[in-house]
Amino acid sequence: MMSVPFRVATNDPSSQTTRIGEERNLAARPSYLRPVPTASSNDVVAAELERIGTALPYARGALVIEEGNSAEYVFKVTRGALRSVRLLADGRRYITSFLLPDDFFGLADTTVYSQTVEAIADAIVIRYSRRSFEGLLERDARAGRHFLGLVCGELSAAQDRLLLLGRKSALERMAAFLLAMVDHKTNTSTPPGQIEIELPMNRSDVADYLGLTVETVSRLLSHLRSRRIIDLPTTNHVIFLDREALEDICAGNV
Amino acid sequence: MMSVPFRVATNDPSSQTTRIGEERNLAARPSYLRPVPTASSNDVVAAELERIGTALPYARGALVIEEGNSAEYVFKVTRGALRSVRLLADGRRYITSFLLPDDFFGLADTTVYSQTVEAIADAIVIRYSRRSFEGLLERDARAGRHFLGLVCGELSAAQDRLLLLGRKSALERMAAFLLAMVDHKTNTSTPPGQIEIELPMNRSDVADYLGLTVETVSRLLSHLRSRRIIDLPTTNHVIFLDREALEDICAGNV
DNA sequence: CGCGTGCTTGAACATTATCAAACAGTGTGG
DNA sequence: CCACACTGTTTGATAATGTTCAAGCACGCG
């Protein structure tokens, strides 16, 4: 019922094998040598992007972009996980989104970054200069449409989260979050009825994502465990014992 | 400090003079007769749009699009005001945005509308068939970039509202809302210190926009009035007596 | 004039935050 | 290798913010 509150992902499986600590410039051939586009829109855009991007590694905790800095680059996650953060003057924090492989970020900020992005696990991101990125959009109408589609998906996800924050209870938010997390892991074809995931973020991050406090998040998870809806063998390892119950909670059937 | 939580507006002053009850098809000349683009990007896109749009009037309370219906059209507000609504099964409601002149809507929904849009005042909207709209994007890279910019702006506004809903108090939300409303009215060049606006929406709409209840909204407005920060000569007429105080509240300085 | 809808105000209540303390896991240094 | 410190998590008690329920008010309309 709920759509996934994470940034939409593209479907190109260009799995980078770059290791942490290594840097690789993907801009190899000059533009006049690139092949004439023949494949599907997404493939062509992906190829164009690869030409102008640079893969960068970030260790857990590292700062990728900082709110207020000049928005010179656009990024795409290849590996790992990051968080996109907005801060208030008095220290209150809100996590706009968790960024996972194939998610873009920095796209919507045309002059200055409106949020800080930090790695919550060792990560690899591909960096594109905004100039070359805009050049791509200028030349290729398909690229524009492609990114329009991506940003529209993000907008739709953001609006789902507005409803979540504006009108749902703490327990409903938690259930929605867990379901979104597990649905994002559709690739892991585990047998139904015994699905499990490893959360890449800590309680504090979950709290700041759901607009709650760490204590409430902890209590809600304990509550779900006591109801045998989930299990928590370790802090970040969640086993889904009763997915339907979560969906009921999500739908408002306490 | 807060960015305006309304949809971004384009800058083309193509003020329609169509009256309520009238319908006008703007697609006059066939595409091969349209002039070669020479003006700025926005102007060209606006001209293209005018060619494929149909102006439609909606009376106060009328339904423009309904959540779940096939997303056949894209719209742009010309006159009046509308609300974009998401509903939960049990009746809880959230207002994603208020739509004012020059705002687009329906853009982000590619297959099915994800929200209901209703007129909260008599309104005129221009309707574009998605097919012709997509055709425009296909042909003209500038159109794609133009709308990418628009949707990015909306995304950024939505993220501001996520922070607002996730981390701000009721009073802070109210102050932010009032400031956003008054800033949206920058065209009315009233003398500083005595700015006033007429709210197009009722208390219930404000509540569903800020994630509060009608009673809380009412109490907050009374509170601000008793503090001589605003005045309310009639229910929807707000006079700003102390804008700085509102900005302080917004910034977290109670 | 009386009804209806939307707004305001009050009192009791619920949910979630805050404050506080204990606990678990991990890495460090003796 | 163990004790210690550090950070993140859990749990409990208390408090605050905002909701719910209830009643009265104001404005517009038949």
Coordinates of C-alpha atoms (C1' of nucleotides) in Angstrom, one line a residue:
Chain A
M1 CA 0.0 0.0 0.0
M2 CA 2.7 2.4 1.1
S3 CA 5.2 3.2 -1.7
V4 CA 8.8 2.9 -0.8
P5 CA 10.1 6.1 0.9
F6 CA 13.5 5.8 -0.6
R7 CA 14.9 7.4 -3.7
V8 CA 13.9 5.6 -6.8
A9 CA 16.6 3.5 -8.4
T10 CA 17.6 3.2 -12.0
N11 CA 17.9 -0.3 -13.5
D12 CA 21.4 -0.3 -14.9
P13 CA 23.5 -3.0 -13.2
S14 CA 26.8 -1.3 -13.8
S15 CA 28.3 -2.8 -10.7
Q16 CA 31.6 -1.0 -10.0
T17 CA 34.4 -3.1 -8.6
T18 CA 36.4 -0.2 -7.4
R19 CA 37.8 -0.7 -3.9
I20 CA 37.7 1.7 -1.0
G21 CA 40.7 4.0 -1.3
E22 CA 40.9 3.8 -5.1
E23 CA 39.7 6.5 -7.5
R24 CA 38.8 6.0 -11.1
N25 CA 38.0 8.5 -13.8
L26 CA 35.4 7.1 -16.1
A27 CA 35.8 9.9 -18.7
A28 CA 38.0 8.0 -21.1
R29 CA 37.1 8.8 -24.7
P30 CA 36.5 12.4 -25.9
S31 CA 32.9 13.1 -26.7
Y32 CA 33.4 13.0 -30.5
L33 CA 34.5 9.4 -30.3
R34 CA 31.5 8.1 -28.4
P35 CA 29.3 5.7 -30.3
V36 CA 26.0 6.8 -31.8
P37 CA 23.2 6.0 -29.4
T38 CA 21.3 2.9 -30.5
A39 CA 20.2 1.1 -27.3
S40 CA 17.2 2.0 -25.0
S41 CA 17.0 5.4 -23.4
N42 CA 18.2 4.3 -20.0
D43 CA 21.2 2.5 -21.5
V44 CA 22.2 5.5 -23.6
V45 CA 21.9 7.8 -20.6
A46 CA 23.9 5.4 -18.5
A47 CA 26.7 5.3 -21.1
E48 CA 26.8 9.0 -21.4
L49 CA 26.9 9.3 -17.6
E50 CA 29.7 6.8 -17.3
R51 CA 31.8 9.0 -19.7
I52 CA 31.6 12.0 -17.5
G53 CA 31.7 10.5 -14.0
T54 CA 34.4 9.8 -11.4
A55 CA 34.1 7.0 -8.9
L56 CA 34.9 8.1 -5.3
P57 CA 35.2 6.0 -2.1
Y58 CA 33.9 7.3 1.2
A59 CA 34.5 5.6 4.5
R60 CA 31.7 5.1 7.1
G61 CA 31.0 8.5 8.6
A62 CA 32.6 10.5 5.9
L63 CA 31.0 13.7 4.6
V64 CA 30.2 13.7 0.9
I65 CA 28.4 17.1 0.5
E66 CA 27.6 19.8 3.0
E67 CA 24.5 21.9 3.3
G68 CA 25.2 25.4 2.0
N69 CA 28.2 24.6 -0.2
S70 CA 28.1 25.4 -3.9
A71 CA 26.3 22.6 -5.7
E72 CA 29.1 21.9 -8.2
Y73 CA 28.5 18.1 -8.5
V74 CA 25.7 15.6 -8.9
F75 CA 26.2 12.1 -7.5
K76 CA 25.1 8.5 -7.8
V77 CA 25.5 5.8 -5.2
T78 CA 27.3 2.6 -6.4
R79 CA 27.9 0.8 -3.2
G80 CA 27.1 1.2 0.5
A81 CA 24.6 3.5 2.2
L82 CA 24.4 7.2 2.9
R83 CA 22.1 9.6 4.7
S84 CA 20.8 12.9 3.5
V85 CA 20.4 15.3 6.4
R86 CA 18.8 18.7 7.1
L87 CA 19.6 20.5 10.3
L88 CA 18.0 23.2 12.4
A89 CA 20.0 25.9 14.2
D90 CA 19.3 24.3 17.6
G91 CA 20.6 20.9 16.5
R92 CA 17.4 19.2 15.7
R93 CA 18.0 16.9 12.7
Y94 CA 15.9 15.4 10.0
I95 CA 17.0 12.7 7.6
T96 CA 15.4 13.4 4.3
S97 CA 16.3 10.0 2.8
F98 CA 18.6 7.1 3.0
L99 CA 20.6 6.7 -0.2
L100 CA 21.3 3.2 -1.5
P101 CA 23.0 1.8 -4.6
D102 CA 21.7 3.4 -7.9
D103 CA 20.1 6.4 -6.1
F104 CA 21.1 9.8 -7.4
F105 CA 21.6 12.8 -5.1
G106 CA 22.4 16.5 -5.4
L107 CA 20.2 16.6 -8.5
A108 CA 17.5 19.0 -7.1
D109 CA 20.0 21.6 -5.8
T110 CA 20.8 23.9 -8.6
T111 CA 23.0 26.5 -6.8
V112 CA 23.7 25.4 -3.3
Y113 CA 23.2 22.0 -1.6
S114 CA 20.1 22.1 0.6
Q115 CA 21.3 19.1 2.7
T116 CA 24.3 17.3 4.0
V117 CA 25.1 13.8 2.8
E118 CA 27.2 11.4 4.9
A119 CA 28.2 7.8 4.5
I120 CA 26.6 5.5 7.1
A121 CA 28.5 2.5 5.7
D122 CA 31.6 2.4 3.5
A123 CA 30.3 3.6 0.2
I124 CA 31.3 4.3 -3.4
V125 CA 29.6 7.2 -5.2
I126 CA 30.1 8.4 -8.8
R127 CA 30.6 12.1 -9.1
Y128 CA 29.5 14.2 -12.1
S129 CA 30.4 17.8 -12.5
R130 CA 27.2 19.8 -12.8
R131 CA 28.5 21.5 -15.9
S132 CA 28.9 18.3 -17.8
F133 CA 25.7 16.9 -16.4
E134 CA 23.8 20.0 -17.6
G135 CA 25.6 19.6 -20.9
L136 CA 24.2 16.1 -21.2
L137 CA 20.7 17.4 -20.5
E138 CA 21.1 20.1 -23.1
R139 CA 22.2 17.8 -25.8
D140 CA 20.0 14.8 -25.1
A141 CA 16.2 15.1 -24.6
R142 CA 16.1 11.5 -23.4
A143 CA 18.5 12.4 -20.6
G144 CA 16.2 15.2 -19.5
R145 CA 13.1 12.9 -19.6
H146 CA 15.1 10.2 -17.8
F147 CA 16.0 12.5 -14.9
L148 CA 12.6 14.0 -14.9
G149 CA 11.2 10.6 -14.3
L150 CA 13.7 10.0 -11.5
V151 CA 12.9 13.3 -9.7
C152 CA 9.2 12.7 -10.1
G153 CA 9.6 9.4 -8.4
E154 CA 11.5 11.1 -5.6
L155 CA 8.8 13.7 -5.3
S156 CA 6.1 11.1 -5.1
A157 CA 8.1 9.2 -2.3
A158 CA 8.5 12.5 -0.5
Q159 CA 4.8 13.1 -0.6
D160 CA 4.1 9.6 0.8
R161 CA 6.5 10.6 3.7
L162 CA 4.6 13.9 4.2
L163 CA 1.4 11.9 4.8
L164 CA 3.4 9.5 7.1
L165 CA 4.8 12.3 9.2
G166 CA 1.7 14.5 9.2
R167 CA -0.9 11.9 9.9
K168 CA 0.4 8.6 11.1
S169 CA 1.2 7.3 14.6
A170 CA 4.6 6.3 15.7
L171 CA 3.8 2.6 15.4
E172 CA 2.4 3.1 11.9
R173 CA 5.5 4.9 10.9
M174 CA 7.7 2.1 12.2
A175 CA 5.7 -0.5 10.4
A176 CA 5.9 1.4 7.2
F177 CA 9.6 1.9 7.6
L178 CA 10.3 -1.8 8.2
L179 CA 8.1 -2.8 5.2
A180 CA 9.9 -0.3 3.0
M181 CA 13.2 -1.6 4.1
V182 CA 12.3 -5.2 3.4
D183 CA 10.7 -4.4 0.1
H184 CA 13.8 -2.6 -1.0
K185 CA 15.5 -6.0 -0.5
T186 CA 13.4 -7.8 -3.0
N187 CA 16.5 -9.1 -4.7
T188 CA 17.3 -11.4 -1.8
S189 CA 15.0 -14.2 -2.8
T190 CA 14.6 -15.7 0.7
P191 CA 11.7 -18.1 1.4
P192 CA 8.5 -16.3 2.2
G193 CA 7.4 -16.2 5.9
Q194 CA 11.0 -15.9 7.2
I195 CA 12.4 -12.8 5.6
E196 CA 15.3 -10.9 7.3
I197 CA 17.3 -7.8 6.7
E198 CA 20.3 -6.0 8.2
L199 CA 19.6 -2.4 8.9
P200 CA 22.4 -0.2 7.6
M201 CA 21.5 2.7 10.0
N202 CA 21.4 3.1 13.7
R203 CA 18.4 3.9 16.0
S204 CA 19.2 7.6 16.0
D205 CA 19.1 7.7 12.2
V206 CA 15.8 5.8 12.1
A207 CA 14.4 8.2 14.7
D208 CA 15.5 11.3 12.7
Y209 CA 14.0 9.7 9.5
L210 CA 10.6 9.0 11.1
G211 CA 10.4 12.2 13.1
L212 CA 10.6 10.4 16.5
T213 CA 13.1 10.0 19.3
V214 CA 15.7 7.2 19.7
E215 CA 13.8 6.0 22.8
T216 CA 10.5 5.8 21.0
V217 CA 12.1 3.9 18.1
S218 CA 13.7 1.4 20.6
R219 CA 10.4 1.0 22.4
L220 CA 8.5 0.4 19.2
L221 CA 10.9 -2.3 18.1
S222 CA 10.7 -4.0 21.5
H223 CA 6.9 -3.8 21.3
L224 CA 6.9 -5.5 17.9
R225 CA 9.2 -8.1 19.1
S226 CA 7.1 -8.8 22.2
R227 CA 4.1 -9.2 19.8
R228 CA 6.1 -11.8 17.8
I229 CA 5.8 -9.7 14.7
I230 CA 9.6 -9.3 14.3
D231 CA 12.7 -10.7 16.0
L232 CA 15.9 -8.9 16.7
P233 CA 18.8 -11.5 17.1
T234 CA 21.3 -8.6 17.0
T235 CA 20.6 -4.8 17.2
N236 CA 20.4 -4.2 13.4
H237 CA 19.3 -7.7 12.3
V238 CA 15.5 -7.8 11.8
I239 CA 13.6 -11.0 11.2
F240 CA 10.1 -10.6 9.9
L241 CA 7.9 -13.2 11.6
D242 CA 4.5 -11.8 10.7
R243 CA 4.5 -9.5 7.7
E244 CA 0.7 -9.4 7.5
A245 CA 0.6 -7.9 11.0
L246 CA 3.0 -5.2 9.9
E247 CA 0.8 -4.5 6.9
D248 CA -2.3 -4.3 9.1
I249 CA -0.5 -1.8 11.4
C250 CA 0.5 0.2 8.3
A251 CA -3.1 0.3 7.1
G252 CA -4.3 1.6 10.4
N253 CA -5.7 -1.6 11.9
V254 CA -3.7 -1.3 15.1
Chain B
M1 CA 15.3 30.9 6.2
M2 CA 12.4 28.6 5.4
S3 CA 11.8 28.2 1.7
V4 CA 8.2 28.5 0.6
P5 CA 6.4 25.2 0.9
F6 CA 4.3 25.8 -2.2
R7 CA 4.9 24.5 -5.6
V8 CA 7.3 26.6 -7.6
A9 CA 5.9 29.0 -10.1
T10 CA 7.0 29.7 -13.6
N11 CA 7.5 33.3 -14.6
D12 CA 5.3 33.6 -17.7
P13 CA 2.6 36.2 -17.1
S14 CA 0.2 34.7 -19.6
S15 CA -2.8 35.9 -17.7
Q16 CA -5.9 34.1 -19.0
T17 CA -9.0 36.2 -19.1
T18 CA -11.3 33.2 -19.5
R19 CA -14.3 33.4 -17.3
I20 CA -15.8 30.7 -15.1
G21 CA -18.1 28.6 -17.2
E22 CA -16.2 29.2 -20.5
E23 CA -13.9 26.7 -22.2
R24 CA -11.2 27.6 -24.7
N25 CA -9.0 25.3 -26.7
L26 CA -5.5 26.8 -27.1
A27 CA -4.4 24.4 -29.8
A28 CA -4.8 26.6 -32.8
R29 CA -2.0 26.1 -35.3
P30 CA -0.7 22.7 -36.4
S31 CA 2.8 22.0 -35.2
Y32 CA 4.5 22.5 -38.6
L33 CA 3.3 26.1 -38.6
R34 CA 4.7 27.1 -35.3
P35 CA 7.5 29.6 -35.4
V36 CA 11.1 28.5 -35.0
P37 CA 12.1 29.0 -31.3
T38 CA 14.1 32.2 -30.9
A39 CA 13.1 33.5 -27.5
S40 CA 14.4 32.3 -24.1
S41 CA 13.8 28.7 -23.0
N42 CA 10.9 29.5 -20.7
D43 CA 9.1 31.5 -23.4
V44 CA 9.5 28.8 -26.0
V45 CA 8.2 26.1 -23.6
A46 CA 5.3 28.4 -22.6
A47 CA 4.4 28.9 -26.3
E48 CA 4.6 25.2 -27.0
L49 CA 2.4 24.5 -24.0
E50 CA -0.2 27.0 -25.0
R51 CA -0.6 25.2 -28.3
I52 CA -1.5 21.9 -26.7
G53 CA -3.5 23.1 -23.7
T54 CA -7.2 23.6 -22.9
A55 CA -8.4 26.1 -20.3
L56 CA -11.0 24.7 -17.9
P57 CA -13.0 26.4 -15.2
Y58 CA -13.7 24.8 -11.8
A59 CA -16.1 26.1 -9.2
R60 CA -15.1 26.2 -5.5
G61 CA -15.3 22.6 -4.2
A62 CA -15.1 21.0 -7.6
L63 CA -13.0 17.9 -8.1
V64 CA -10.2 18.3 -10.7
I65 CA -8.5 14.9 -10.5
E66 CA -9.0 11.9 -8.2
E67 CA -6.5 9.7 -6.6
G68 CA -6.3 6.4 -8.3
N69 CA -7.6 7.5 -11.7
S70 CA -5.6 7.1 -14.9
A71 CA -3.1 10.0 -15.1
E72 CA -4.2 11.1 -18.6
Y73 CA -3.6 14.8 -18.1
V74 CA -1.1 17.3 -16.7
F75 CA -2.4 20.6 -15.4
K76 CA -1.4 24.2 -14.7
V77 CA -3.2 26.7 -12.5
T78 CA -4.1 30.0 -14.1
R79 CA -6.5 31.5 -11.5
G80 CA -7.8 30.7 -8.1
A81 CA -6.5 28.1 -5.6
L82 CA -6.7 24.3 -5.2
R83 CA -5.6 21.7 -2.7
S84 CA -3.8 18.5 -3.4
V85 CA -5.0 15.8 -1.0
R86 CA -3.9 12.3 0.1
L87 CA -6.2 10.2 2.1
L88 CA -5.9 7.2 4.4
A89 CA -8.5 4.4 4.6
D90 CA -9.8 5.6 7.9
G91 CA -10.4 9.1 6.7
R92 CA -7.3 10.8 7.9
R93 CA -6.3 13.4 5.4
Y94 CA -3.1 15.2 4.4
I95 CA -2.8 18.2 2.1
T96 CA 0.3 17.8 0.1
S97 CA 0.2 21.3 -1.3
F98 CA -1.9 24.3 -2.0
L99 CA -1.8 25.1 -5.7
L100 CA -1.8 28.7 -6.8
P101 CA -1.5 30.4 -10.2
D102 CA 1.4 29.2 -12.4
D103 CA 1.8 26.0 -10.4
F104 CA 1.7 22.7 -12.3
F105 CA 0.2 19.5 -11.0
G106 CA -0.2 15.9 -12.1
L107 CA 3.4 16.0 -13.5
A108 CA 4.9 13.5 -11.1
D109 CA 2.2 10.8 -11.6
T110 CA 3.1 8.8 -14.7
T111 CA 0.4 6.1 -14.7
V112 CA -2.2 6.9 -12.0
Y113 CA -2.8 10.0 -10.0
S114 CA -1.4 9.7 -6.5
Q115 CA -3.6 12.5 -5.0
T116 CA -6.9 14.2 -5.4
V117 CA -7.0 17.8 -6.4
E118 CA -10.0 20.0 -5.5
A119 CA -10.7 23.7 -6.1
I120 CA -10.8 25.7 -2.8
A121 CA -11.8 28.8 -4.7
D122 CA -13.2 29.3 -8.2
A123 CA -10.3 28.4 -10.4
I124 CA -9.1 28.1 -13.9
V125 CA -6.6 25.4 -14.9
I126 CA -5.1 24.6 -18.2
R127 CA -5.2 20.9 -19.1
Y128 CA -2.6 19.2 -21.3
S129 CA -3.0 15.6 -22.5
R130 CA -0.1 13.6 -21.2
R131 CA 0.5 12.3 -24.7
S132 CA 1.1 15.7 -26.2
F133 CA 3.0 16.8 -23.1
E134 CA 5.3 13.8 -23.4
G135 CA 5.6 14.6 -27.1
L136 CA 6.9 18.0 -26.2
L137 CA 9.4 16.6 -23.8
E138 CA 10.5 14.1 -26.5
R139 CA 11.1 16.8 -29.2
D140 CA 12.5 19.6 -27.1
A141 CA 15.4 19.1 -24.6
R142 CA 14.7 22.6 -23.2
A143 CA 11.2 21.5 -22.2
G144 CA 12.6 18.5 -20.4
R145 CA 15.1 20.7 -18.6
H146 CA 12.4 23.3 -17.8
F147 CA 10.2 20.7 -16.1
L148 CA 13.1 19.0 -14.4
G149 CA 13.8 22.4 -12.8
L150 CA 10.2 22.8 -11.8
V151 CA 10.0 19.3 -10.3
C152 CA 13.3 19.8 -8.5
G153 CA 11.9 22.9 -6.9
E154 CA 8.9 21.0 -5.8
L155 CA 11.1 18.3 -4.4
S156 CA 13.1 20.8 -2.4
A157 CA 9.9 22.3 -1.0
A158 CA 8.6 18.9 -0.1
Q159 CA 11.9 18.2 1.8
D160 CA 11.5 21.5 3.7
R161 CA 8.1 20.3 4.7
L162 CA 9.4 17.0 5.8
L163 CA 11.7 18.8 8.3
L164 CA 8.8 20.9 9.3
L165 CA 6.5 17.9 10.0
G166 CA 9.2 15.7 11.5
R167 CA 11.0 18.1 13.8
K168 CA 9.1 21.4 14.4
S169 CA 6.5 22.3 17.0
A170 CA 2.9 23.3 16.2
L171 CA 3.7 26.9 16.8
E172 CA 6.8 26.8 14.6
R173 CA 4.8 25.2 11.8
M174 CA 2.1 27.8 12.1
A175 CA 4.7 30.6 11.9
A176 CA 6.4 29.0 8.9
F177 CA 3.0 28.7 7.2
L178 CA 2.0 32.3 7.8
L179 CA 5.4 33.5 6.6
A180 CA 5.2 31.3 3.5
M181 CA 1.7 32.7 2.7
V182 CA 2.8 36.3 3.1
D183 CA 6.0 35.7 1.1
H184 CA 4.0 34.2 -1.7
K185 CA 2.2 37.5 -1.9
T186 CA 5.3 39.6 -2.6
N187 CA 3.5 41.1 -5.6
T188 CA 1.2 43.1 -3.3
S189 CA 3.6 45.9 -2.5
T190 CA 2.0 47.0 0.7
P191 CA 4.0 49.3 3.1
P192 CA 6.3 47.3 5.4
G193 CA 5.2 46.7 8.9
Q194 CA 1.5 46.4 8.0
I195 CA 1.3 43.5 5.6
E196 CA -2.0 41.6 5.3
I197 CA -3.3 38.6 3.4
E198 CA -6.6 36.8 2.8
L199 CA -6.2 33.1 3.4
P200 CA -7.9 31.1 0.6
M201 CA -8.3 28.0 2.7
N202 CA -10.2 27.2 5.8
R203 CA -8.9 26.0 9.2
S204 CA -9.4 22.4 8.4
D205 CA -7.2 22.7 5.3
V206 CA -4.5 24.5 7.3
A207 CA -4.6 21.7 9.9
D208 CA -4.3 19.0 7.3
Y209 CA -1.5 20.8 5.7
L210 CA 0.5 21.3 8.9
G211 CA -0.3 17.8 10.3
L212 CA -2.3 19.3 13.2
T213 CA -6.0 19.4 14.2
V214 CA -8.5 22.2 13.5
E215 CA -8.6 23.0 17.3
T216 CA -4.8 23.4 17.5
V217 CA -4.7 25.6 14.5
S218 CA -7.4 27.8 16.0
R219 CA -5.7 27.9 19.3
L220 CA -2.3 28.9 17.7
L221 CA -3.9 31.7 15.8
S222 CA -5.6 33.0 18.9
H223 CA -2.3 32.7 20.7
L224 CA -0.5 34.7 18.1
R225 CA -3.2 37.3 18.2
S226 CA -3.1 37.6 22.0
R227 CA 0.7 38.1 21.6
R228 CA 0.0 41.0 19.2
I229 CA 2.0 39.2 16.5
I230 CA -0.9 39.0 14.1
D231 CA -4.5 40.3 14.0
L232 CA -7.6 38.6 12.6
P233 CA -10.3 41.2 11.7
T234 CA -12.2 38.4 10.0
T235 CA -11.6 34.6 10.0
N236 CA -9.4 34.5 6.9
H237 CA -8.0 37.9 6.9
V238 CA -4.5 38.0 8.6
I239 CA -2.7 41.2 9.4
F240 CA 1.0 40.8 10.2
L241 CA 1.8 43.1 13.1
D242 CA 5.2 41.7 14.0
R243 CA 6.9 39.8 11.3
E244 CA 10.2 39.6 13.2
A245 CA 8.5 37.8 16.0
L246 CA 7.1 35.2 13.5
E247 CA 10.6 34.8 12.1
D248 CA 12.0 34.3 15.6
I249 CA 9.4 31.6 16.3
C250 CA 10.2 30.0 13.0
A251 CA 13.9 30.0 13.8
G252 CA 13.2 28.2 17.1
N253 CA 13.5 31.2 19.4
V254 CA 10.1 30.6 21.0
Chain C
dC1 C1' -35.6 34.1 12.6
dG2 C1' -33.7 29.7 12.9
dC3 C1' -30.7 26.4 11.1
dG4 C1' -26.2 24.8 9.5
dT5 C1' -21.5 25.0 9.0
dG6 C1' -17.2 26.4 10.5
dC7 C1' -14.6 28.5 14.2
dT8 C1' -13.3 29.1 19.1
dT9 C1' -12.5 27.7 23.7
dG10 C1' -12.3 24.6 27.7
dA11 C1' -11.3 20.3 30.2
dA12 C1' -9.7 15.7 30.2
dC13 C1' -6.9 12.5 28.0
dA14 C1' -3.3 10.1 25.1
dT15 C1' 0.8 9.8 22.8
dT16 C1' 5.2 10.8 22.6
dA17 C1' 9.2 13.5 24.5
dT18 C1' 12.3 14.2 28.2
dC19 C1' 15.1 12.9 31.9
dA20 C1' 17.5 9.3 34.1
dA21 C1' 19.7 5.1 34.8
dA22 C1' 21.2 0.6 33.6
dC23 C1' 22.9 -2.4 30.0
dA24 C1' 25.4 -4.4 25.8
dG25 C1' 28.9 -4.5 22.5
dT26 C1' 33.4 -3.0 21.0
dG27 C1' 37.8 -1.4 21.1
dT28 C1' 41.9 0.1 24.0
dG29 C1' 45.5 0.0 27.2
dG30 C1' 47.4 -2.0 31.2
Chain D
dC1 C1' 43.5 -11.5 28.7
dC2 C1' 40.9 -8.7 31.4
dA3 C1' 39.3 -4.2 33.1
dC4 C1' 37.9 0.0 31.5
dA5 C1' 35.8 3.4 28.9
dC6 C1' 33.0 4.7 25.2
dT7 C1' 29.1 4.6 22.4
dG8 C1' 24.7 3.1 21.3
dT9 C1' 20.6 0.7 23.0
dT10 C1' 17.0 -0.4 26.2
dT11 C1' 13.9 0.4 29.9
dG12 C1' 11.5 3.1 33.4
dA13 C1' 9.3 7.3 35.5
dT14 C1' 7.7 11.7 34.7
dA15 C1' 6.3 15.6 31.9
dA16 C1' 4.7 18.2 28.0
dT17 C1' 2.6 18.8 23.7
dG18 C1' -1.1 18.2 21.1
dT19 C1' -5.6 15.4 20.6
dT20 C1' -10.2 14.3 21.7
dC21 C1' -14.5 15.3 23.4
dA22 C1' -17.8 18.7 24.4
dA23 C1' -20.0 23.0 24.4
dG24 C1' -20.8 27.6 22.9
dC25 C1' -20.2 31.2 19.4
dA26 C1' -20.4 33.7 14.8
dC27 C1' -21.5 34.2 10.4
dG28 C1' -24.2 33.3 6.2
dC29 C1' -28.3 31.6 4.1
dG30 C1' -32.9 29.8 3.4

